Coordinates of C-alpha atoms and ligand atoms in Angstrom, one line a residue:
X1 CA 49.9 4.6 0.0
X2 CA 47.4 3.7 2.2
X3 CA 45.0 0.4 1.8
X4 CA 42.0 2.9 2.2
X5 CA 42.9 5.1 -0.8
X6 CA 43.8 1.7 -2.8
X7 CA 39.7 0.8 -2.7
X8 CA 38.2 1.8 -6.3
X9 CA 34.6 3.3 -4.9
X10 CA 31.6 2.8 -6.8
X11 CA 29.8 5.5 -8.3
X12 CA 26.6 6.6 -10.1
X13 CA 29.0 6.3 -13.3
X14 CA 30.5 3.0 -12.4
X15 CA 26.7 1.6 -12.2
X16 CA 26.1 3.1 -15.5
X17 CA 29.3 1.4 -17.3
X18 CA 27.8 -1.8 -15.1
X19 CA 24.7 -1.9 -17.2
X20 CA 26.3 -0.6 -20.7
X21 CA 29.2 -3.5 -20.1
X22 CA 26.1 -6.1 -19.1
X23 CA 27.6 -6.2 -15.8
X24 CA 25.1 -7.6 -12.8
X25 CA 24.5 -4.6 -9.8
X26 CA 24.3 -6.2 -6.5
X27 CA 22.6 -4.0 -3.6
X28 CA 21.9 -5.3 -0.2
X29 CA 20.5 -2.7 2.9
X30 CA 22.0 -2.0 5.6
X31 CA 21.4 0.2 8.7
X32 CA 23.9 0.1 10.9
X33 CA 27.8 0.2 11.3
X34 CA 28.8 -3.6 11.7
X35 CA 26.5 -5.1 9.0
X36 CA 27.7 -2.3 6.6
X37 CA 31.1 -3.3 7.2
X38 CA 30.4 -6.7 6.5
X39 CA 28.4 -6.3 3.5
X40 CA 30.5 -4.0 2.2
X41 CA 33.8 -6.2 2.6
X42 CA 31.5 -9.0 0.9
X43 CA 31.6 -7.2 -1.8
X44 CA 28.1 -5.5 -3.3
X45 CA 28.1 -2.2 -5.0
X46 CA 25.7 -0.4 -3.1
X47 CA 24.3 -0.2 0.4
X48 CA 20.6 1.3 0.6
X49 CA 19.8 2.6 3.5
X50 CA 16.0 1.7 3.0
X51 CA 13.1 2.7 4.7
X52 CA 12.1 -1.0 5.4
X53 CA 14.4 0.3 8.7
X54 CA 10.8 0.7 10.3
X55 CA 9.8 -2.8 9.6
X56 CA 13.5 -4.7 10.4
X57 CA 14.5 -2.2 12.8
X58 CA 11.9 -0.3 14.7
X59 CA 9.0 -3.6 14.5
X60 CA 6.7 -1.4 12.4
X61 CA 3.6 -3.1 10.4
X62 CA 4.8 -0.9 7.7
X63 CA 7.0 1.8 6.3
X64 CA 5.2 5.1 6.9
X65 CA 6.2 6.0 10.5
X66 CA 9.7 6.0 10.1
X67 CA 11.2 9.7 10.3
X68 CA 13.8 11.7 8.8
X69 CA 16.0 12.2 11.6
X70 CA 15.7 8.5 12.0
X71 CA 17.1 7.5 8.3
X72 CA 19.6 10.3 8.8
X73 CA 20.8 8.4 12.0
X74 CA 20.8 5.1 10.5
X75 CA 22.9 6.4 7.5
X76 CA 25.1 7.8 9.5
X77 CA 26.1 4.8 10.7
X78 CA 26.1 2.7 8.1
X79 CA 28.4 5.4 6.0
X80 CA 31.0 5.1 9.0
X81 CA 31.4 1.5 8.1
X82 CA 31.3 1.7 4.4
X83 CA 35.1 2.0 2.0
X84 CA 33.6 0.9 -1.4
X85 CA 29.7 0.6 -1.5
X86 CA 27.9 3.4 -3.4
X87 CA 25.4 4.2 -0.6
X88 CA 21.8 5.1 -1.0
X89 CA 19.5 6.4 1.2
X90 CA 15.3 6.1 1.3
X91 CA 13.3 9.2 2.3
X92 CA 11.2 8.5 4.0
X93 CA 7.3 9.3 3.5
X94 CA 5.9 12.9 3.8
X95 CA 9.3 14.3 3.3
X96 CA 8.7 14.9 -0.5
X97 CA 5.6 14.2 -2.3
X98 CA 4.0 17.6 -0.8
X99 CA 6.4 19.6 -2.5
X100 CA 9.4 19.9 -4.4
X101 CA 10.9 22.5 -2.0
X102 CA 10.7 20.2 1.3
X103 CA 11.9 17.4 -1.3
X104 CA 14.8 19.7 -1.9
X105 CA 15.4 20.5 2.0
X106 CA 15.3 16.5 2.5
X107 CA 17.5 15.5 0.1
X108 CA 20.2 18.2 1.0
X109 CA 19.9 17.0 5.1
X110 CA 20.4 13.7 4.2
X111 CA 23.5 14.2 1.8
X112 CA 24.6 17.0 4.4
X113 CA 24.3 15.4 7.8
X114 CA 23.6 11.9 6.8
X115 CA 26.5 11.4 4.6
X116 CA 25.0 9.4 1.7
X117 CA 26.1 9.3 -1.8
X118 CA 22.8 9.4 -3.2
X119 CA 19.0 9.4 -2.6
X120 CA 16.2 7.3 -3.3
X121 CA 12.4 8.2 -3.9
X122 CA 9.2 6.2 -4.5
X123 CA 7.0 7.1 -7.4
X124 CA 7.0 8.2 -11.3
X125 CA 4.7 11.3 -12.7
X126 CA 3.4 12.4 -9.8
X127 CA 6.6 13.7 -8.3
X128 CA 8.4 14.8 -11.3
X129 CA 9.1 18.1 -10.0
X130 CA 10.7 16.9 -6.7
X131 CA 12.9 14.9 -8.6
X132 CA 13.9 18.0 -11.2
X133 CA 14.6 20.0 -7.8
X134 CA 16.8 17.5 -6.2
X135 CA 18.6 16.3 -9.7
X136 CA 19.1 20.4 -10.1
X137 CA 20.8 20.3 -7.1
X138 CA 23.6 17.8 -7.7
X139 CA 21.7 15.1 -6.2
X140 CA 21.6 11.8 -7.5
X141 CA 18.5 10.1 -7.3
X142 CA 17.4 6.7 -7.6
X143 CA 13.9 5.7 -8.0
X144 CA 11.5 3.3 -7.1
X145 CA 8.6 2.1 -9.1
X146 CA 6.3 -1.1 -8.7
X147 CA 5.0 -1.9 -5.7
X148 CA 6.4 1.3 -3.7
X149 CA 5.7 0.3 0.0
X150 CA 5.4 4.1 0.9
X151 CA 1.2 3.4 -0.6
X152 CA 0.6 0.5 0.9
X153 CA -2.2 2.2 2.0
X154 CA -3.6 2.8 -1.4
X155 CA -2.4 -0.6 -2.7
X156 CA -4.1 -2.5 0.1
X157 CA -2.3 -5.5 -0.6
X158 CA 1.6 -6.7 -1.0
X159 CA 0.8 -8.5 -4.0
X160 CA 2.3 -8.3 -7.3
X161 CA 2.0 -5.0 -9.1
X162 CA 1.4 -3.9 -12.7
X163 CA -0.3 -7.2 -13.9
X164 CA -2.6 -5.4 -16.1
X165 CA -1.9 -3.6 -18.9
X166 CA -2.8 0.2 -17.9
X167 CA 0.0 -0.1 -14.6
X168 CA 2.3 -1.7 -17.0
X169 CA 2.2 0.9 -19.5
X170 CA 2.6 3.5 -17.2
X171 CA 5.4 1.7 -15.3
X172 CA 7.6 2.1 -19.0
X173 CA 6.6 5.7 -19.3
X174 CA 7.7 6.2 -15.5
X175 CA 10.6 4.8 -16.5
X176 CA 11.3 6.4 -18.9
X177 CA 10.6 9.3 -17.5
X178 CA 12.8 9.2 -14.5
X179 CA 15.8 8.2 -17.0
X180 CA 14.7 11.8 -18.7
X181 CA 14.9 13.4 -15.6
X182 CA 18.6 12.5 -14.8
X183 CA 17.9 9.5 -12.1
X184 CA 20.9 7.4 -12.2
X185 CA 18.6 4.3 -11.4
X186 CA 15.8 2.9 -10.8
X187 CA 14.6 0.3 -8.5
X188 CA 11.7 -2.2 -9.4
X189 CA 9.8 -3.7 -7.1
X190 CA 7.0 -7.0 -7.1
X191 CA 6.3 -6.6 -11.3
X192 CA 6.1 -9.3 -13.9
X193 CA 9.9 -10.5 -14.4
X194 CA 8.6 -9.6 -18.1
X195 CA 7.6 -6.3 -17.7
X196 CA 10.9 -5.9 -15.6
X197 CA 12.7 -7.0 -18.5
X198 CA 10.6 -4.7 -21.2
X199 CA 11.5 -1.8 -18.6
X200 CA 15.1 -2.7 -18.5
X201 CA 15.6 -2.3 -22.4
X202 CA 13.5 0.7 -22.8
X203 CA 16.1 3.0 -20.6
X204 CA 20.0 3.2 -20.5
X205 CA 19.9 4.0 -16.9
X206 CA 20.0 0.6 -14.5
X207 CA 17.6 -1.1 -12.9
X208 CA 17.9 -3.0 -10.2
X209 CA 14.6 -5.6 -9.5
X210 CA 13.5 -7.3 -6.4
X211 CA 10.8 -9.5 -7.3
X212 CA 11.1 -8.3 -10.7
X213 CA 12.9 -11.4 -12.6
X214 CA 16.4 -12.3 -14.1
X215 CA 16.4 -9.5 -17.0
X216 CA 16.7 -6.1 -14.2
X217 CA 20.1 -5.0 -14.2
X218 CA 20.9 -5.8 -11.2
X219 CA 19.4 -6.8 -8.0
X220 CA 18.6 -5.7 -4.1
X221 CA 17.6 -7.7 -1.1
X222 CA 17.0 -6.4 2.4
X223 CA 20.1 -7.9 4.6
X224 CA 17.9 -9.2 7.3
X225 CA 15.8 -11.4 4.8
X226 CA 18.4 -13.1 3.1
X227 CA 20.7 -14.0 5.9
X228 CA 17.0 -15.2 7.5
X229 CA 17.0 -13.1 10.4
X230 CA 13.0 -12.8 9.5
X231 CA 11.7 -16.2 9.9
X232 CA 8.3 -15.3 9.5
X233 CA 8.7 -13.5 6.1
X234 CA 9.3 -15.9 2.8
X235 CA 8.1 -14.3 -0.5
X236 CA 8.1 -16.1 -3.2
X237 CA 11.4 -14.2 -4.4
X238 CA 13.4 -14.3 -1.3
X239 CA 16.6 -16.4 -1.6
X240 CA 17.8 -17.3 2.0
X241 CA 21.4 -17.8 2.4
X242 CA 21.6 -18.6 6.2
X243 CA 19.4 -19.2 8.6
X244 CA 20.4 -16.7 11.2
X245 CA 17.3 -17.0 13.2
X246 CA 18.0 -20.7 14.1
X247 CA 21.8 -20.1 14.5
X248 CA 21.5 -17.2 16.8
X249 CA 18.6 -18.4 19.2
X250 CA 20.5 -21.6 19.0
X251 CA 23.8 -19.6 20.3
X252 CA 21.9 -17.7 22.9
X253 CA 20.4 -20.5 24.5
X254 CA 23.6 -22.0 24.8
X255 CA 24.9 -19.3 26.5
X256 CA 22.0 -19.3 28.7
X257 CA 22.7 -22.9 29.2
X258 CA 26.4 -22.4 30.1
X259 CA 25.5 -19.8 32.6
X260 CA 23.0 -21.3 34.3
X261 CA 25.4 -24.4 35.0
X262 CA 28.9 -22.5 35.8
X263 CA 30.1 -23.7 33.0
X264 CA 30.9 -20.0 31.6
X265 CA 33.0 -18.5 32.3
X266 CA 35.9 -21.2 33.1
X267 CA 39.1 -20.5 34.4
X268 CA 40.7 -19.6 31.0
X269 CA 37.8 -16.7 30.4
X270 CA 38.9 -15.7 34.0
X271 CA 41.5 -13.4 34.8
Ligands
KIV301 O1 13.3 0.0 2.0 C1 13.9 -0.9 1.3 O2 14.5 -1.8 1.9 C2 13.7 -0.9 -0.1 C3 14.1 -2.1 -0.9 C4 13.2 -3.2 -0.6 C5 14.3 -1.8 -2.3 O3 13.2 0.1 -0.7

């Protein structure tokens, strides 16, 4: 038997059991090949695929112009470099909320050409119907409440969502809502690690929180943050465990250094 057919892979089910057996769900993104083989082999359960590729990949101020060719591309990738990870991809905005037909067409392209496990969408209510059509489908969906970055423009702000009562109420009946639909998550961004944990109890699906407090079911981090490759982002619930920036500006002027002077390559780099 192979090593490769030895790996157990996570599923939509395994997360399931993970919140029923009070297990912790660790997500990171990824969005290309390498780092999806190395945050797979470190070990989380699922790699998103998230549309925050605009920001960390393309240098966009927000998430909006990102395309779908462009997340199919990126999971394409990152799905080459993946054994265990359950992976999860974002669609991007306009490629659902006008209708649940084009939701449909967008969710099949990127399970068909793509190659992800399972989708992810932002938003409660107001896109039930997408979500029926793409659950109908044999589609597992994941979604995405809080601050959803997708309506930034309506938002005007990154701040903390659902402070007041009316947002927090209708963040539960989202939720609950999206667990009644058949999503097999939900992901909950920038709330009140209270509300977070009121959301968590009220549905048996998981949910994994960034910025949303101790009591989600699991968490999710974008890669480039917490190995800080983003020096200039630090929210308040960011853990960094490198500093990447330093190390690899550090290593490239080195290497600048070391050319510069003939000191690289020596005669054992030399053939
Ligand atoms: O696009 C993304 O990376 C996300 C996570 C922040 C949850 O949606």
């Amino acid at each position: 038997m192979s090593v490769h057919s030895e790996i157990k892979k996570i599923t939509t089910e395994t997360l399931r059991k993970m919140k029923f057996d009070k297990e912790k769900i660790t997500m990171l993104t990824a969005y290309d090949f390498t780092t999806a083989k190395m945050v797979d082999a470190g070990g989380v359960d699922s790699i998103l695929i998230g549309d925050s590729a605009a920001n960390v990949m393309a240098g966009h101020e927000t998430t909006l112009p990102i395309t779908l060719d462009q997340m199919i591309y990126h999971t394409q990738c990152v799905v080459r470099g993946v054994e265990r990870a359950l992976v999860v991809a974002d669609l991007p905005f306009g490629t659902y909320q006008s209708n649940p037909e084009k939701a449909l067409d967008s969710a099949v392209r990127m399970m068909k050409e793509g190659g992800a496990h399972a989708i992810k969408i932002e938003g409660g209510k107001e896109i039930e119907e997408s979500i029926r059509k793409i659950v109908n489908a044999g589609i597992p969906v994941c979604g995405h409440l809080g601050l959803t970055p997708q309506s930034i423009y309506q938002f005007g702000t990154y701040k903390v969502r659902a402070k007041e009562d009316a947002e927090a109420e209708k963040l539960i009946s989202d939720c609950k809502l999206l667990e009644e639909l058949g999503c097999f998550a939900v992901v909950l961004e920038k709330i009140p690690a209270a509300l977070a944990k009121k959301a968590s109890e009220s549905i048996s699906i998981p949910t994994i929180g960034i910025g949303a407090g101790q009591d989600c079911d699991g968490q999710v981090l974008v890669y480039h943050d917490m190995v800080g490759m983003n020096q200039g982002f630090s929210p308040k619930f960011l853990r960094r465990y490198l500093d990447l920036y330093t190390e690899i500006t550090g290593a490239v002027s080195q290497y600048v250094r070391d050319v510069k002077s003939a000191d690289f390559p020596d005669d054992k780099e030399s053939y």
